[in-house]
PDB file of C-alpha atoms in Angstrom:
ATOM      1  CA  UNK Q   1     131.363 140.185 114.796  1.00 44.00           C
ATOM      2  CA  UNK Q   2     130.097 139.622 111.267  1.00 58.00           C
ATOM      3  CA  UNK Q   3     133.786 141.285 109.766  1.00 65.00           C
ATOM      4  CA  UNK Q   4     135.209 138.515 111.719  1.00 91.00           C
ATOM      5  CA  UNK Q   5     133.011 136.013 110.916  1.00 92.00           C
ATOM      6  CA  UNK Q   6     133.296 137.205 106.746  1.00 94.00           C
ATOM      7  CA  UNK Q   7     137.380 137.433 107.270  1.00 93.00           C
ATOM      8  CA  UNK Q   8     137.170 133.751 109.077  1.00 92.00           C
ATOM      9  CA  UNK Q   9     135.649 132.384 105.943  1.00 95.00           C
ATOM     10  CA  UNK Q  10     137.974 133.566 103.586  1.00 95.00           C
ATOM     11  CA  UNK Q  11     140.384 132.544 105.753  1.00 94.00           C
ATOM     12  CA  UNK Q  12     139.215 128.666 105.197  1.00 95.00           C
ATOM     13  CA  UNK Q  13     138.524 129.096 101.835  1.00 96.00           C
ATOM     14  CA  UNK Q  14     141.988 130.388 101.041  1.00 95.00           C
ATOM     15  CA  UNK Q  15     143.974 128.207 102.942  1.00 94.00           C
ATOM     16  CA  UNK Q  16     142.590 125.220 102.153  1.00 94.00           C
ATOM     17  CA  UNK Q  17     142.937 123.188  99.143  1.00 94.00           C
ATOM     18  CA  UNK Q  18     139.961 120.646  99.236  1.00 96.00           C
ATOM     19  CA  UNK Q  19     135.862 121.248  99.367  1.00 98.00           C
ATOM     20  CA  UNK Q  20     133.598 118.247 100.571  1.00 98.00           C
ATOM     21  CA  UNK Q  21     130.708 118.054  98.028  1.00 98.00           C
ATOM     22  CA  UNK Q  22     127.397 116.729  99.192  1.00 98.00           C
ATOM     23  CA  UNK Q  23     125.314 115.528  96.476  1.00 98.00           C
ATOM     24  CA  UNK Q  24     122.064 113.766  96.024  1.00 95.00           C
ATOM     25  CA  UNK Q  25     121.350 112.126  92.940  1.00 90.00           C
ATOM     26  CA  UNK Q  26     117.694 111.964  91.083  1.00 87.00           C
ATOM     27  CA  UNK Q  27     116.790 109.071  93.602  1.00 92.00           C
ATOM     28  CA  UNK Q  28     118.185 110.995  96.474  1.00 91.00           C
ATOM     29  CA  UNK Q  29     120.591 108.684  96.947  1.00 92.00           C
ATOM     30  CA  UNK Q  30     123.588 110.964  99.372  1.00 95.00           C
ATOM     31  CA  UNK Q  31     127.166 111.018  97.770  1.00 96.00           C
ATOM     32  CA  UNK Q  32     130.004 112.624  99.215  1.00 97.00           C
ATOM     33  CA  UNK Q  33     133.303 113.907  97.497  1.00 97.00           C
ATOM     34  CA  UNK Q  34     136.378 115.766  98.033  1.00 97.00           C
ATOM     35  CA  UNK Q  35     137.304 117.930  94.894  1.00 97.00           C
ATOM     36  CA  UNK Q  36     140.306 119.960  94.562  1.00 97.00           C
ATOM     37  CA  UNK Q  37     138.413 123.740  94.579  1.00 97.00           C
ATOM     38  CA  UNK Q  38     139.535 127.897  94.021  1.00 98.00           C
ATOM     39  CA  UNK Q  39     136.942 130.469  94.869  1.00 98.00           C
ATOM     40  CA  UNK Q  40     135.909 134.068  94.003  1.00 96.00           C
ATOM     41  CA  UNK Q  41     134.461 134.974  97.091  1.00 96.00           C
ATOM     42  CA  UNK Q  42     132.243 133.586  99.713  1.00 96.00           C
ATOM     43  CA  UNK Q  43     129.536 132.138  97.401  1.00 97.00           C
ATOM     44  CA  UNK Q  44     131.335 130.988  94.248  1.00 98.00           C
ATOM     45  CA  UNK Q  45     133.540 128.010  94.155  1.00 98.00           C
ATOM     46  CA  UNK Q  46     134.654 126.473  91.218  1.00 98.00           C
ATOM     47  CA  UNK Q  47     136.469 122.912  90.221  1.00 98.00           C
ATOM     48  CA  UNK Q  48     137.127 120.656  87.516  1.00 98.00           C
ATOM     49  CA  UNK Q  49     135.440 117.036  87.537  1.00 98.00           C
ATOM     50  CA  UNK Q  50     134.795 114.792  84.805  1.00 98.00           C
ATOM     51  CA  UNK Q  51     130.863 114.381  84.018  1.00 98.00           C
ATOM     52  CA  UNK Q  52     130.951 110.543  84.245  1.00 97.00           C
ATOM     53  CA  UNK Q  53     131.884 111.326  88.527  1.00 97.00           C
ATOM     54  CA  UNK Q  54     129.138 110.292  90.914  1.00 97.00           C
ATOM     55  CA  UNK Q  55     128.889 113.809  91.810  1.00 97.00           C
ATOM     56  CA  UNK Q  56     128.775 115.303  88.742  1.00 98.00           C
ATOM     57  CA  UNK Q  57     125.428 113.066  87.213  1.00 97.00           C
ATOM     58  CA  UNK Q  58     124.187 113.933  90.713  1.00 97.00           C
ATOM     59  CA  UNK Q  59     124.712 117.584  90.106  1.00 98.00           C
ATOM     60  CA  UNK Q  60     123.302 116.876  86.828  1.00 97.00           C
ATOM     61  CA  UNK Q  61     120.483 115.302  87.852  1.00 96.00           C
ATOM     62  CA  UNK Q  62     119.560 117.904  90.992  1.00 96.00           C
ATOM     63  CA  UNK Q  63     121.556 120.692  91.521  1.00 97.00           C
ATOM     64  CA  UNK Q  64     121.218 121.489  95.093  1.00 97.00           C
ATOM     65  CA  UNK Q  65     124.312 120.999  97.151  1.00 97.00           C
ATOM     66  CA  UNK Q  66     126.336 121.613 100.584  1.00 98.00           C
ATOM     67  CA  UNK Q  67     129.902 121.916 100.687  1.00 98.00           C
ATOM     68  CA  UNK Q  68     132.279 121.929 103.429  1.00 97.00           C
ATOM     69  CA  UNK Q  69     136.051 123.153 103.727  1.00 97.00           C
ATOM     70  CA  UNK Q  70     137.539 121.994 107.372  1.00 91.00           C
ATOM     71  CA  UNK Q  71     141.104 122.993 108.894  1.00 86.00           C
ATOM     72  CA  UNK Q  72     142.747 119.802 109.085  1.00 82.00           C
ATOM     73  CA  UNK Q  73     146.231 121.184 110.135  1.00 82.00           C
ATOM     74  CA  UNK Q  74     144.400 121.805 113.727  1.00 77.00           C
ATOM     75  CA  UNK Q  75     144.125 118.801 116.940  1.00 77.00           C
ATOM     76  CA  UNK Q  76     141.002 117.392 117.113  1.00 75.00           C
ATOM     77  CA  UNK Q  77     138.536 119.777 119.249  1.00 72.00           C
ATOM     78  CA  UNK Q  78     139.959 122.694 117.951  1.00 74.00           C
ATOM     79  CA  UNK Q  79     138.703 122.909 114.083  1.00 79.00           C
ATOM     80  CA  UNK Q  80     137.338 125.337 112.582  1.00 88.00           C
ATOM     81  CA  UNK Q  81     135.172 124.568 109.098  1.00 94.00           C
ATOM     82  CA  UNK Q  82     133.280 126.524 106.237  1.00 97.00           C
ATOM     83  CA  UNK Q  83     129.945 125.524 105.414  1.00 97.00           C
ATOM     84  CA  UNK Q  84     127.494 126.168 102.564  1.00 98.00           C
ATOM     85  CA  UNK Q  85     124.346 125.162 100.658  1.00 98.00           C
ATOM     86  CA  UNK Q  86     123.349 126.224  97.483  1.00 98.00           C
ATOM     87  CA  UNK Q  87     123.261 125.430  93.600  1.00 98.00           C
ATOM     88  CA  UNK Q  88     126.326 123.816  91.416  1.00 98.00           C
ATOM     89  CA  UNK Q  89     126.445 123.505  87.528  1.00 98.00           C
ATOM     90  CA  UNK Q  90     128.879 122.873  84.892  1.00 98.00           C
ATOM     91  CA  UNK Q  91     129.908 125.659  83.713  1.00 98.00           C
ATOM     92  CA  UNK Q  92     128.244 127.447  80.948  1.00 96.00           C
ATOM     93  CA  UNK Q  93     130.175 128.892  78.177  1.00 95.00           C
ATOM     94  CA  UNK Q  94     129.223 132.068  78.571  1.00 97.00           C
ATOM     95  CA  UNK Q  95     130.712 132.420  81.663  1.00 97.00           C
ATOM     96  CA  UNK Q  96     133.559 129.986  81.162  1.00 98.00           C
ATOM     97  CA  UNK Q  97     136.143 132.787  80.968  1.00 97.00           C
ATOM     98  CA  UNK Q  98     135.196 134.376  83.947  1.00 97.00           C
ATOM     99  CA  UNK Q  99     135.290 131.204  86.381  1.00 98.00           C
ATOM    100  CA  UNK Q 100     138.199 129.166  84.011  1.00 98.00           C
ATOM    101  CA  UNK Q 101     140.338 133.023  85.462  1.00 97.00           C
ATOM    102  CA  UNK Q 102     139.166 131.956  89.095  1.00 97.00           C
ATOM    103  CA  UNK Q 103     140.532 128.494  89.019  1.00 97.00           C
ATOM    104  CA  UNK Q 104     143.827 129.344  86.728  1.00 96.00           C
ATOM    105  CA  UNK Q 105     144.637 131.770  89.135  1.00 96.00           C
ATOM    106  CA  UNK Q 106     144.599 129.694  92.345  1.00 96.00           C
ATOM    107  CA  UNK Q 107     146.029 126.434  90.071  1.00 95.00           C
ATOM    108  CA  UNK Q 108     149.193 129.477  89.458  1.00 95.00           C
ATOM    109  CA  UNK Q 109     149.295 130.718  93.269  1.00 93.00           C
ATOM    110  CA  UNK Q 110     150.043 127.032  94.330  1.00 92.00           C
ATOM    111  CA  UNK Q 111     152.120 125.754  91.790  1.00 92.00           C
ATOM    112  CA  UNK Q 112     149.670 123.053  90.490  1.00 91.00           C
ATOM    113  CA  UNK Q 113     149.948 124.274  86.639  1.00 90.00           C
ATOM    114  CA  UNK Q 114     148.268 125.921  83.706  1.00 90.00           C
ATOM    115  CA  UNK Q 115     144.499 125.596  83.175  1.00 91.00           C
ATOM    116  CA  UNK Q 116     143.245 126.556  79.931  1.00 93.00           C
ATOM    117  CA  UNK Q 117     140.393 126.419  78.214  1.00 96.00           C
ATOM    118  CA  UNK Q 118     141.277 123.445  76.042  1.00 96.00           C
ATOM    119  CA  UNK Q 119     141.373 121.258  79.219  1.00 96.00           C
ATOM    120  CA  UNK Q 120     137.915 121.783  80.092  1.00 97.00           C
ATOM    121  CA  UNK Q 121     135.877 122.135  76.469  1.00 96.00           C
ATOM    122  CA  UNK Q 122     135.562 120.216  73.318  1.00 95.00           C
ATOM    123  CA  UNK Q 123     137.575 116.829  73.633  1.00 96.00           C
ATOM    124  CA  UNK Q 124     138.772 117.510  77.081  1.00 97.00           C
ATOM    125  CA  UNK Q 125     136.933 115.141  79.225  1.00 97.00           C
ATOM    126  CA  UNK Q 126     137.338 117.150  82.416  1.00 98.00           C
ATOM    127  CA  UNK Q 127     134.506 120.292  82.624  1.00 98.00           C
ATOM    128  CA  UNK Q 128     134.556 122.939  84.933  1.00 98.00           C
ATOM    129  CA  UNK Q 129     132.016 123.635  87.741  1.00 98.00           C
ATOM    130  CA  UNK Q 130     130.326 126.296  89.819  1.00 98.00           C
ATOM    131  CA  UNK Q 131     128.614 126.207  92.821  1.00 98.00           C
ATOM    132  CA  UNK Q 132     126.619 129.509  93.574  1.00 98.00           C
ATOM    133  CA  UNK Q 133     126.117 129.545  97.505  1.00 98.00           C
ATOM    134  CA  UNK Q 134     123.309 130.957  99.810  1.00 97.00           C
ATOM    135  CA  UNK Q 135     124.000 130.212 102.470  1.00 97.00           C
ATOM    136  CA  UNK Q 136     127.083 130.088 104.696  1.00 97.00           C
ATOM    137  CA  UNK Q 137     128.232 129.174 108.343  1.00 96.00           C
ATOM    138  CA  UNK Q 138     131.544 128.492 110.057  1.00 95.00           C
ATOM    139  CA  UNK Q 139     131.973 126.339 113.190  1.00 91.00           C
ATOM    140  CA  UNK Q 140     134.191 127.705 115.268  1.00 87.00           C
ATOM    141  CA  UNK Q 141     137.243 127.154 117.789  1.00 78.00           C
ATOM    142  CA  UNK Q 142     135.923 129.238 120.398  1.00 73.00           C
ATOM    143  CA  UNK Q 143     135.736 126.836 123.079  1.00 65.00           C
ATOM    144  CA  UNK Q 144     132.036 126.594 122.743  1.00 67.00           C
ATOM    145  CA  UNK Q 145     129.287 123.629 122.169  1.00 68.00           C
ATOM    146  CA  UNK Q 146     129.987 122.294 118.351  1.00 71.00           C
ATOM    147  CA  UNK Q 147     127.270 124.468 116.209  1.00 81.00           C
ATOM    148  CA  UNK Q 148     127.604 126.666 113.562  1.00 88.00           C
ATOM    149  CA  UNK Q 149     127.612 130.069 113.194  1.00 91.00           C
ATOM    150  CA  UNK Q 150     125.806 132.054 110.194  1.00 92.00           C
ATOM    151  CA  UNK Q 151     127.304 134.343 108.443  1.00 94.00           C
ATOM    152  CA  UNK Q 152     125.917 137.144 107.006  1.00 89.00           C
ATOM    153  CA  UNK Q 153     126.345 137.358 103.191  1.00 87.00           C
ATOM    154  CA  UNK Q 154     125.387 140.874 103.019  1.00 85.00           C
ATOM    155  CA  UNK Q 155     128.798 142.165 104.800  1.00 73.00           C
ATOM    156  CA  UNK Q 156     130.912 140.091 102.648  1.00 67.00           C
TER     157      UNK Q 156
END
């Protein structure tokens, strides 16, 4: 089960274009945002957002986050959905090469366009992000009550 579970969300993250952010700012005020995303695996996605966003000063301010990547090709009562809390950051620049590869590579495999460094360092105003998750779940079309499922990290 948890090989179908690990293939189910890779599934969702690779066929899906958009992440849900959920962010609380230093007040704890909630804020909610869609972001165009690529990931690496299960627990690393990655985006480009400009530091002045909402989310952003709220990742700025306290880094803990959830995320959420839903099938919304499917009729309603039959979706299936990634889940995850963890950590996001903007991206260091020691590791900038390794996640910009992540993100150019998905921008490439759907046509959206080049994404070098210069668009995300010096006078760029859009920086790159990375959430680092711990924890994952999928809810699932199964015909079941509407819960989520963990999934275990460790067969990933």
């Amino acid at each position: 089960m948890s090989e179908d579970l690990v293939a189910t969300a890779a599934r969702l993250l690779s066929e899906n274009r958009y992440a849900v952010l959920a962010t609380v700012d230093g007040s704890g005020a909630p804020w909610a945002s869609p972001v165009w995303f690529a990931h690496r695996d299960l627990t690393t996605l990655v985006w480009v957002s400009y530091p002045e966003a909402r989310h952003s000063q709220a990742i700025a301010a306290e880094p803990r986050l959830a995320v959420t990547v839903f099938d919304s090709s499917v009729e309603p009562g039959h979706g299936t959905a990634f889940y995850g809390r963890g950590r996001a950051r903007r991206c260091p620049d020691a590791e900038l090469a390794e996640h910009l590869a992540v993100f150019q590579a998905e921008s490439e495999r759907q046509g959206i366009g080049e994404w070098g460094a210069d668009r995300v360092t010096g006078a760029a105003r859009l920086r790159l992000y990375v959430a680092t998750l711990d924890e994952v779940s999928l809810l699932l079309d199964d015909g079941g009550p509407d819960f989520r499922v963990p999934v275990d990290l460790d067969a990933s």
